[in-house]
Amino acid sequence: MSLTLEDVRRVAHLARLNLAEDEAAAYVDQLASILDYFERLGAAPTADVPPTVHALALQDVLRDDVPAAGCGPDLALRNAPSADQGYFKVPKVLADGEA
Amino acid sequence: MAELKTRLIVGMEIHVQVRTASKLFCACPVVYDAPPNSAVCPVCLGHPGTLPVMNRRAVEQAALVGLALNCTIAHFTKWDRKSYFYPDLPKNYQISQYDLPIARDGWFEFPDPNGAGSGASRDGASPSGLSRVRIRRAHLEEDAGKNLHDRGDGSLIDLNRAGTPLIEIVTEPDLHTPGACYAFAVELQRLMRHLGVSDGVMQRGQMRFEPNVNVAIECDGCEIRTPIAEIKNLNSFKAIRNAVEYEYGRQVAQWRGDPEYVIGRRPNENRGWNDARGLTEYQRPKEAAHDYRYFPDPDLAPATFDDAKLAAIRARLPELPAARVRRLAERFGLSAADAETIVDDRATADLFDESIRAGAPADVLARQVVNVWASLANEHGTTVAGLGVGAAAMAELAEMVRSGTVSATAAARIAAAMIPDADPAPTTVTPHVAAAEDRSPQALAAKLGLLQEKDADATQAWVDEAFRLNEQAVRDARSNPKKAKQAAGFLRGQVMKLSEGRADPALVGELIEKKLAEPT
């Protein structure tokens, strides 16, 4: 599996990681060897095996739609590095997300 | 430059807030306008070591929406983590659905203002005379909290909305006019309200429409397409139409100035609608799906729908609004606009049907619902059903107009007095007595003195009085051919006014004609 410095920088950006020059260079080889190892799975015969879409053997773990009080604003904000008038305060965000 | 042929292409992404009592993955109540961070817990705050547990109601409502959109419901569906780096969802991912959404491959029909099929592609006009849009998928995911910008030196975060359930609906790019986008959105809101899935109040963000817009341009025998712009922050139907219209023009103009402004060569982008300035503004390039690095959420078990479960949900599907409008129009001869007014609110439509079953004449009832009850509902800040007047009483009032027991004008006054907290007769001396009084339309008509007066002598007295008070009109009616018809109509109105709506209009017309014919 060949991996380029470009690939590493891109993946780092998607994970919002700031990598130093030497770190990025080191990760090229390390990540490539991890990916190579996973390539070995490609040798396993899976033609007759249904795809695994989830690691859990459980399904339909659901709860009834009954509300209960949460922890309240005071406790919620107690660990916040910064708070203001009941809100969490964070460095200025330029745009909304797209949830 | 050769003549341009352009065609607008719009696919819609819609987020619908599901009306549940608790959030999607924790029991925190779903609130609106509550003090900030008052409905939060370690799960929706994204604290380590917490585990989400899925809300059954939300899953069932999503399947209900899927069925109403004629989708195939997945027998097996799962949730995935989507990377998300904004502080309004502090987990750094959003729980959403990627490759196995609850619903897929459906369609939805809406009344197209430009005629069936003109604003929607492929299937064009459906057999029902509506336009059809294909639905790519509908899935269940969590909403983010709210960012408050422009508050001093930082952003303020309220996580009350974080983790509340959303259904995301994605259509195929089948809309081709701004008017079709508008009409589609209106009909989808009506559907969500009818299903009881959401109140769909756009100003509150309960339905959020994001049109994905681009343009096919035919020039010198070849066709190019502009990059896709996804338009954000639309909070009204009008904004949807205006933003799509603006974006259509903008993309064509941009391509004229930049021949490389073509999909694949220039990035797709997110744009925000600025309602005050009436234009879209560039926000950022749009990320491709693989950039979100979806993977299955190991903390949530997949959900399944077997035939029995699906049958139970399908049994909850009501008659859908488009079909209901068509039924009311066809069976009772209502105009499409009147039928839509009645069907807009499901409880009101139910009340209408119940009232018909209770014996109401459909044409009179429809007129009363659209003209009288709807405006009373408006005055009281509620829906027609919310007024608290029962089906039997409504049927009785409609029947009284049909049989001529009261006039239509009198019926409007009676209707106002039928509303449970209304004062049935503002002139009565003792409100205590009034409160306990009979609010049946028959009793109110008698009490308010609105029963139609069939007595010829009493009616004649009003006619005589009207003639005495309106000599000019009488002269015109008798001897001015240009004004005769109008003057006679005026006199009829004056008689009705003198009788306070009690006179029988047919008898009044007869007596006026007789009196006009008398020698002066």
Coordinates of C-alpha atoms in Angstrom, one line a residue, chain B:
Chain B
M1 CA -23.2 34.5 -28.2
A2 CA -25.6 31.9 -29.4
E3 CA -29.0 31.9 -27.7
L4 CA -28.9 30.1 -24.4
K5 CA -31.3 27.5 -23.3
T6 CA -31.1 27.0 -19.6
R7 CA -32.9 24.6 -17.2
L8 CA -33.0 24.8 -13.5
I9 CA -32.3 21.6 -11.5
V10 CA -33.1 21.4 -7.8
G11 CA -33.0 18.6 -5.4
M12 CA -34.2 19.3 -1.9
E13 CA -32.8 18.3 1.5
I14 CA -35.2 18.7 4.3
H15 CA -34.6 18.4 8.0
V16 CA -37.8 17.8 10.0
Q17 CA -37.8 18.0 13.8
V18 CA -39.7 15.0 15.1
R19 CA -42.2 15.9 17.8
T20 CA -41.2 13.6 20.7
A21 CA -41.2 14.1 24.5
S22 CA -37.6 13.2 25.0
K23 CA -34.4 13.4 22.9
L24 CA -33.2 10.8 20.5
F25 CA -30.5 9.1 22.6
C26 CA -31.3 10.3 26.2
A27 CA -34.3 11.1 28.3
C28 CA -33.8 14.9 28.4
P29 CA -37.0 16.7 27.5
V30 CA -37.4 18.3 24.1
V31 CA -37.9 22.0 24.8
Y32 CA -38.1 25.3 22.9
D33 CA -37.3 28.7 24.3
A34 CA -36.2 27.2 27.7
P35 CA -33.3 28.7 29.6
P36 CA -30.0 27.7 28.0
N37 CA -28.5 24.3 28.9
S38 CA -31.5 23.5 31.1
A39 CA -32.4 20.3 29.2
V40 CA -29.1 18.6 29.0
C41 CA -27.4 15.5 30.5
P42 CA -24.0 13.8 30.2
V43 CA -25.2 11.9 27.1
C44 CA -26.2 15.0 25.0
L45 CA -23.3 17.0 26.5
G46 CA -21.0 14.4 24.9
H47 CA -19.2 13.4 28.1
P48 CA -16.9 10.3 27.9
G49 CA -18.3 7.0 29.2
T50 CA -21.9 7.7 28.4
L51 CA -24.0 5.5 26.1
P52 CA -26.9 6.5 23.8
V53 CA -30.1 4.5 23.9
M54 CA -32.5 5.0 20.9
N55 CA -36.0 6.5 21.3
R56 CA -38.5 4.0 20.0
R57 CA -41.1 6.7 19.1
A58 CA -38.6 8.5 16.9
V59 CA -37.7 5.4 15.0
E60 CA -41.4 4.6 14.4
Q61 CA -42.1 8.1 13.3
A62 CA -39.3 8.0 10.8
A63 CA -40.7 4.8 9.4
L64 CA -44.1 6.4 9.2
V65 CA -42.7 9.3 7.2
G66 CA -40.9 6.8 5.0
L67 CA -44.2 5.0 4.3
A68 CA -46.0 8.2 3.6
L69 CA -43.3 9.1 1.1
N70 CA -43.9 5.7 -0.6
C71 CA -40.4 4.5 0.3
T72 CA -39.1 1.0 0.9
I73 CA -38.5 0.6 4.6
A74 CA -35.2 -1.1 5.5
H75 CA -35.7 -4.5 7.2
F76 CA -32.3 -3.7 8.9
T77 CA -31.1 -0.2 9.6
K78 CA -28.2 1.1 11.6
W79 CA -26.6 4.4 12.7
D80 CA -23.2 5.8 11.8
R81 CA -20.9 8.5 13.1
K82 CA -20.3 11.5 10.9
S83 CA -17.3 13.6 11.8
Y84 CA -18.4 17.0 12.9
F85 CA -16.2 19.7 14.4
Y86 CA -18.4 22.4 15.7
P87 CA -19.1 23.1 19.4
D88 CA -22.9 22.8 19.0
L89 CA -22.4 18.9 19.0
P90 CA -19.6 18.4 21.5
K91 CA -19.0 14.7 20.7
N92 CA -17.1 15.8 17.6
Y93 CA -19.4 13.5 15.6
Q94 CA -23.1 13.5 14.7
I95 CA -25.0 10.3 14.9
S96 CA -26.7 9.9 11.6
Q97 CA -27.3 7.2 9.0
Y98 CA -25.1 6.5 6.0
D99 CA -25.5 3.4 3.9
L100 CA -28.6 1.8 5.5
P101 CA -31.1 4.6 6.0
I102 CA -34.6 3.7 7.4
A103 CA -36.3 4.6 4.2
R104 CA -35.3 4.9 0.5
D105 CA -36.6 5.0 -3.1
G106 CA -39.9 6.7 -2.7
W107 CA -41.9 9.5 -4.3
F108 CA -44.1 12.4 -3.2
E109 CA -46.7 14.3 -5.1
F110 CA -47.7 18.0 -4.8
P111 CA -50.0 20.4 -6.6
D112 CA -47.8 22.3 -9.0
P113 CA -48.8 25.9 -9.7
N114 CA -47.5 25.7 -13.2
G115 CA -49.5 22.7 -14.0
A116 CA -48.8 19.0 -13.3
G117 CA -45.5 17.8 -14.5
S118 CA -44.2 21.2 -15.6
G119 CA -42.0 21.8 -12.6
A120 CA -41.0 18.2 -11.8
S121 CA -39.1 15.9 -14.1
R122 CA -39.2 12.4 -15.4
D123 CA -42.5 11.0 -14.4
G124 CA -44.0 14.4 -15.2
A125 CA -47.7 14.5 -14.4
S126 CA -48.8 11.6 -12.3
P127 CA -52.2 9.9 -12.8
S128 CA -53.6 12.1 -10.0
G129 CA -52.8 15.3 -11.9
L130 CA -50.1 16.2 -9.4
S131 CA -46.4 16.7 -10.0
R132 CA -44.1 13.9 -8.7
V133 CA -40.7 14.1 -7.0
R134 CA -38.7 11.0 -6.4
I135 CA -37.4 10.6 -2.8
R136 CA -33.9 9.2 -2.6
R137 CA -33.9 8.5 1.1
A138 CA -35.1 9.5 4.6
H139 CA -33.1 8.8 7.7
L140 CA -33.1 9.5 11.4
E141 CA -30.3 11.6 13.0
E142 CA -29.6 13.9 15.9
D143 CA -29.9 17.7 15.8
A144 CA -27.1 20.0 16.9
G145 CA -27.4 22.7 19.6
K146 CA -27.5 26.4 18.9
N147 CA -24.7 28.8 18.4
L148 CA -25.2 32.4 19.3
H149 CA -22.8 34.5 17.3
D150 CA -22.1 38.2 17.9
R151 CA -22.1 38.0 21.6
G152 CA -18.9 39.7 22.6
D153 CA -15.6 38.1 22.0
G154 CA -16.8 34.5 21.7
S155 CA -19.6 32.2 20.6
L156 CA -22.2 31.1 23.1
I157 CA -23.5 27.5 23.0
D158 CA -26.9 26.3 24.2
L159 CA -27.1 22.5 24.0
N160 CA -30.9 22.1 24.7
R161 CA -31.5 21.1 21.1
A162 CA -28.4 18.9 20.8
G163 CA -29.5 15.3 20.4
T164 CA -33.1 16.0 19.6
P165 CA -34.5 13.8 16.7
L166 CA -34.4 14.9 13.1
I167 CA -35.6 13.2 10.0
E168 CA -33.6 14.1 7.0
I169 CA -35.4 13.7 3.7
V170 CA -33.4 13.9 0.4
T171 CA -35.1 14.1 -3.0
E172 CA -33.8 13.4 -6.4
P173 CA -33.1 16.6 -8.5
D174 CA -36.6 16.6 -9.9
L175 CA -37.7 20.2 -9.3
H176 CA -37.3 22.7 -12.1
T177 CA -39.0 26.0 -11.2
P178 CA -38.8 28.2 -8.1
G179 CA -42.6 27.9 -7.9
A180 CA -42.5 24.1 -7.9
C181 CA -39.9 24.3 -5.0
Y182 CA -42.3 26.5 -3.1
A183 CA -45.3 24.3 -3.7
F184 CA -43.4 21.1 -2.9
A185 CA -42.3 22.6 0.5
V186 CA -45.8 23.7 1.4
E187 CA -47.2 20.2 0.6
L188 CA -44.4 18.5 2.5
Q189 CA -45.2 20.7 5.6
R190 CA -48.9 19.7 5.3
L191 CA -47.9 16.1 5.2
M192 CA -45.7 16.3 8.3
R193 CA -48.5 18.0 10.2
H194 CA -51.0 15.5 9.0
L195 CA -48.9 12.6 10.1
G196 CA -48.5 14.3 13.5
V197 CA -44.7 13.9 13.1
S198 CA -43.9 17.6 13.4
D199 CA -45.6 21.0 13.9
G200 CA -43.4 22.1 11.0
V201 CA -43.1 25.7 12.1
M202 CA -40.3 27.0 9.9
Q203 CA -39.6 30.1 12.0
R204 CA -38.8 27.8 14.8
G205 CA -36.5 25.6 12.7
Q206 CA -38.9 22.7 12.9
M207 CA -38.6 22.2 9.1
R208 CA -35.4 23.3 7.4
F209 CA -35.2 23.2 3.6
E210 CA -31.9 23.2 1.8
P211 CA -32.2 23.3 -2.0
N212 CA -29.3 21.9 -4.0
V213 CA -29.3 24.1 -7.1
N214 CA -27.5 24.0 -10.4
V215 CA -28.3 24.8 -14.0
A216 CA -28.1 22.9 -17.3
I217 CA -27.0 25.3 -20.0
E218 CA -27.3 24.4 -23.7
C219 CA -25.0 26.4 -25.9
D220 CA -23.7 25.7 -29.4
G221 CA -25.2 22.3 -29.4
C222 CA -23.6 21.0 -26.2
E223 CA -24.8 21.0 -22.6
I224 CA -22.9 22.0 -19.5
R225 CA -23.9 22.0 -15.9
T226 CA -22.9 24.5 -13.3
P227 CA -21.5 23.4 -9.9
I228 CA -24.1 22.6 -7.3
A229 CA -24.8 25.2 -4.6
E230 CA -26.5 24.1 -1.4
I231 CA -28.5 27.0 0.0
K232 CA -28.7 27.3 3.8
N233 CA -30.7 29.3 6.4
L234 CA -34.1 29.3 4.6
N235 CA -36.8 29.9 7.2
S236 CA -39.9 30.6 5.1
F237 CA -41.5 29.3 2.0
K238 CA -41.1 32.7 0.3
A239 CA -37.3 32.5 1.1
I240 CA -37.2 29.1 -0.7
R241 CA -38.7 30.5 -3.8
N242 CA -36.7 33.7 -3.8
A243 CA -33.4 32.0 -3.1
V244 CA -33.8 29.4 -5.8
E245 CA -34.8 32.1 -8.3
Y246 CA -31.8 34.2 -7.3
E247 CA -29.4 31.3 -7.5
Y248 CA -30.7 30.3 -11.0
G249 CA -29.8 33.8 -12.3
R250 CA -26.5 34.0 -10.4
Q251 CA -25.2 30.7 -11.7
V252 CA -26.0 31.5 -15.3
A253 CA -24.4 34.9 -15.0
Q254 CA -21.3 33.5 -13.3
W255 CA -20.9 30.9 -16.1
R256 CA -21.1 33.7 -18.7
G257 CA -18.2 35.4 -17.0
D258 CA -16.2 32.2 -16.3
P259 CA -16.5 29.4 -18.9
E260 CA -14.7 27.1 -16.3
Y261 CA -17.7 27.5 -13.9
V262 CA -18.7 23.9 -14.6
I263 CA -19.4 21.0 -12.3
G264 CA -16.2 19.1 -11.6
R265 CA -14.0 22.0 -12.6
R266 CA -15.2 24.4 -9.9
P267 CA -16.1 23.1 -6.5
N268 CA -19.6 22.7 -5.3
E269 CA -20.3 25.1 -2.5
N270 CA -22.6 26.0 0.5
R271 CA -24.3 29.4 0.2
G272 CA -26.4 31.2 2.8
W273 CA -29.6 33.1 2.0
N274 CA -29.6 36.7 3.1
D275 CA -33.2 37.6 3.2
A276 CA -32.7 41.3 3.9
R277 CA -30.5 41.7 0.8
G278 CA -32.4 39.1 -1.3
L279 CA -29.2 37.2 -2.3
T280 CA -27.1 34.1 -1.6
E281 CA -23.7 34.5 -0.1
Y282 CA -20.7 32.2 -0.4
Q283 CA -20.0 30.2 2.8
R284 CA -17.5 27.4 2.0
P285 CA -16.8 24.6 -0.4
K286 CA -19.0 21.5 0.1
E287 CA -17.3 18.5 1.5
A288 CA -17.7 15.2 -0.2
A289 CA -19.3 12.3 1.7
H290 CA -16.0 10.4 2.2
D291 CA -14.6 13.5 3.9
Y292 CA -17.1 12.9 6.7
R293 CA -15.4 9.6 7.4
Y294 CA -18.6 7.8 8.3
F295 CA -18.4 4.6 10.3
P296 CA -20.9 2.4 12.2
D297 CA -21.6 3.7 15.7
P298 CA -20.5 0.9 17.9
D299 CA -22.6 2.2 20.8
L300 CA -26.0 1.8 19.1
A301 CA -27.6 -1.5 18.1
P302 CA -29.2 -1.7 14.6
A303 CA -32.9 -1.6 14.4
T304 CA -35.1 -4.0 12.4
F305 CA -38.5 -3.8 10.8
D306 CA -40.3 -7.1 10.2
D307 CA -43.6 -7.4 8.4
A308 CA -45.6 -7.3 11.6
K309 CA -43.9 -4.1 12.9
L310 CA -44.3 -2.4 9.5
A311 CA -48.0 -3.4 9.3
A312 CA -48.6 -1.8 12.7
I313 CA -46.9 1.4 11.6
R314 CA -48.7 1.4 8.3
A315 CA -52.0 1.1 10.1
R316 CA -51.3 4.5 11.6
L317 CA -51.1 6.2 8.2
P318 CA -54.0 8.6 7.9
E319 CA -55.5 9.6 4.6
L320 CA -52.8 11.8 3.2
P321 CA -53.4 15.5 2.6
A322 CA -53.2 15.5 -1.2
A323 CA -55.7 12.6 -1.5
R324 CA -57.9 14.3 1.1
V325 CA -58.0 17.6 -0.8
R326 CA -58.9 15.6 -3.9
R327 CA -61.7 13.7 -2.1
L328 CA -63.2 16.9 -0.6
A329 CA -63.1 18.7 -4.0
E330 CA -64.6 15.8 -5.9
R331 CA -67.2 14.6 -3.5
F332 CA -68.4 17.9 -2.2
G333 CA -67.7 20.1 -5.2
L334 CA -65.3 22.4 -3.2
S335 CA -62.7 24.5 -4.9
A336 CA -59.1 23.3 -4.5
A337 CA -58.3 26.4 -2.5
D338 CA -61.2 25.8 0.0
A339 CA -60.4 22.1 0.3
E340 CA -56.7 22.9 1.0
T341 CA -57.8 25.4 3.7
I342 CA -59.8 22.7 5.4
V343 CA -57.1 20.0 5.0
D344 CA -54.3 22.3 6.1
D345 CA -54.9 21.2 9.7
R346 CA -55.7 17.5 10.2
A347 CA -57.9 18.0 13.3
T348 CA -59.9 20.5 11.3
A349 CA -60.3 18.2 8.4
D350 CA -61.3 15.4 10.8
L351 CA -63.9 17.8 12.3
F352 CA -65.2 18.6 8.9
D353 CA -65.7 15.0 8.0
E354 CA -67.3 14.2 11.3
S355 CA -69.6 17.2 10.9
I356 CA -70.7 15.8 7.4
R357 CA -71.4 12.5 9.0
A358 CA -73.5 14.3 11.6
G359 CA -75.7 15.5 8.8
A360 CA -74.2 18.9 7.8
P361 CA -74.9 20.0 4.2
A362 CA -71.4 20.0 2.7
D363 CA -71.5 23.2 0.6
V364 CA -72.8 25.3 3.5
L365 CA -70.4 23.7 6.0
A366 CA -67.4 24.3 3.7
R367 CA -68.3 28.0 3.3
Q368 CA -68.7 28.3 7.0
V369 CA -65.4 26.6 7.8
V370 CA -63.5 28.6 5.2
N371 CA -65.1 32.0 5.8
V372 CA -66.5 32.0 9.4
W373 CA -64.8 29.4 11.5
A374 CA -61.3 30.0 10.0
S375 CA -61.5 33.7 10.7
L376 CA -62.7 33.1 14.2
A377 CA -59.8 30.6 14.7
N378 CA -57.5 33.3 13.5
E379 CA -58.9 35.8 16.0
H380 CA -58.5 33.3 18.8
G381 CA -55.0 32.4 17.7
T382 CA -55.9 28.7 17.1
T383 CA -57.1 26.3 14.5
V384 CA -60.8 25.7 13.7
A385 CA -60.6 22.4 15.6
G386 CA -58.9 24.3 18.4
L387 CA -62.0 26.5 18.9
G388 CA -63.6 23.6 20.9
V389 CA -66.8 23.6 19.0
G390 CA -68.1 20.1 18.4
A391 CA -69.0 18.4 15.1
A392 CA -72.7 18.1 15.9
A393 CA -73.0 21.8 16.8
M394 CA -71.2 22.8 13.6
A395 CA -73.5 20.5 11.6
E396 CA -76.6 22.0 13.3
L397 CA -75.5 25.5 12.4
A398 CA -74.8 24.6 8.8
E399 CA -78.2 22.9 8.6
M400 CA -79.9 26.0 10.0
V401 CA -78.5 28.1 7.1
R402 CA -79.5 25.5 4.6
S403 CA -83.1 25.3 5.8
G404 CA -83.4 29.1 6.0
T405 CA -83.8 29.2 9.8
V406 CA -81.1 31.8 10.0
S407 CA -79.2 33.8 7.4
A408 CA -75.6 33.3 6.6
T409 CA -74.8 36.6 8.3
A410 CA -76.7 35.7 11.4
A411 CA -74.9 32.3 11.4
A412 CA -71.5 34.1 11.6
R413 CA -72.7 35.9 14.8
I414 CA -74.0 32.6 16.2
A415 CA -70.8 30.9 15.4
A416 CA -68.8 33.5 17.4
A417 CA -71.1 32.9 20.4
M418 CA -70.7 29.1 20.1
I419 CA -67.1 29.2 21.1
P420 CA -66.8 27.9 24.6
D421 CA -65.0 30.9 26.2
A422 CA -66.9 33.5 24.2
D423 CA -69.6 35.6 25.8
P424 CA -72.7 34.4 24.0
A425 CA -74.6 37.7 24.3
P426 CA -72.4 40.6 25.3
T427 CA -75.5 42.7 26.1
T428 CA -76.8 40.4 28.9
V429 CA -76.7 41.8 32.3
T430 CA -75.4 38.9 34.3
P431 CA -72.3 37.1 32.9
H432 CA -72.7 34.3 35.5
V433 CA -75.9 33.3 33.9
A434 CA -74.4 33.6 30.5
A435 CA -71.6 31.3 31.3
A436 CA -73.9 28.5 32.1
E437 CA -76.1 29.0 29.1
D438 CA -77.0 26.6 26.3
R439 CA -74.5 27.1 23.5
S440 CA -76.4 25.1 20.9
P441 CA -76.8 27.2 17.7
Q442 CA -80.6 26.9 18.0
A443 CA -80.7 28.3 21.5
L444 CA -78.2 31.0 20.6
A445 CA -80.2 32.0 17.6
A446 CA -83.3 32.5 19.7
K447 CA -81.4 34.2 22.5
L448 CA -79.6 36.6 20.1
G449 CA -82.9 37.2 18.2
L450 CA -81.4 36.0 15.0
L451 CA -84.1 33.4 13.9
Q452 CA -85.2 34.3 10.4
E453 CA -88.4 36.3 10.4
K454 CA -90.8 34.6 8.0
D455 CA -93.7 36.8 9.1
A456 CA -94.7 39.0 6.2
D457 CA -96.1 41.8 8.3
A458 CA -92.8 42.2 10.3
T459 CA -90.8 42.1 7.0
Q460 CA -93.1 44.6 5.4
A461 CA -92.5 47.0 8.3
W462 CA -88.7 46.8 7.7
V463 CA -89.2 47.3 4.0
D464 CA -91.4 50.4 4.6
E465 CA -88.9 51.7 7.0
A466 CA -86.1 51.3 4.5
F467 CA -88.0 53.0 1.8
R468 CA -88.8 56.0 4.1
L469 CA -85.1 56.4 5.1
N470 CA -83.6 56.0 1.6
E471 CA -85.7 58.2 -0.7
Q472 CA -83.0 58.7 -3.3
A473 CA -82.4 55.0 -3.7
V474 CA -86.1 54.5 -4.1
R475 CA -86.3 57.1 -6.8
D476 CA -83.3 55.5 -8.6
A477 CA -84.8 52.1 -8.3
R478 CA -88.0 53.3 -9.8
S479 CA -87.0 55.6 -12.6
N480 CA -83.2 55.6 -13.2
P481 CA -82.6 52.7 -15.6
K482 CA -78.8 53.1 -15.1
K483 CA -78.9 52.7 -11.4
A484 CA -82.1 50.7 -10.9
K485 CA -80.5 47.4 -10.2
Q486 CA -77.8 48.7 -7.9
A487 CA -80.4 50.8 -6.0
A488 CA -82.7 47.8 -5.5
G489 CA -79.7 45.8 -4.2
F490 CA -78.9 48.7 -1.8
L491 CA -82.5 48.7 -0.5
R492 CA -82.3 44.9 0.1
G493 CA -79.1 45.4 2.1
Q494 CA -80.8 48.2 4.2
V495 CA -83.7 45.9 5.0
M496 CA -81.4 43.1 6.1
K497 CA -79.5 45.7 8.3
L498 CA -82.7 47.0 9.9
S499 CA -83.8 43.4 10.6
E500 CA -80.3 42.7 12.0
G501 CA -80.0 39.8 9.7
R502 CA -83.3 38.2 10.6
A503 CA -85.3 38.9 7.5
D504 CA -85.7 36.2 5.0
P505 CA -83.8 37.5 1.9
A506 CA -86.1 35.8 -0.6
L507 CA -89.2 37.4 1.1
V508 CA -87.4 40.8 1.3
G509 CA -86.7 40.7 -2.4
E510 CA -90.2 39.9 -3.2
L511 CA -91.7 42.7 -1.0
I512 CA -89.3 45.3 -2.4
E513 CA -90.1 44.4 -5.9
K514 CA -93.8 44.7 -5.1
K515 CA -93.4 48.0 -3.4
L516 CA -91.3 49.4 -6.2
A517 CA -94.0 48.4 -8.7
E518 CA -96.7 50.3 -6.7
P519 CA -97.8 53.6 -8.2
T520 CA -96.2 56.5 -6.3

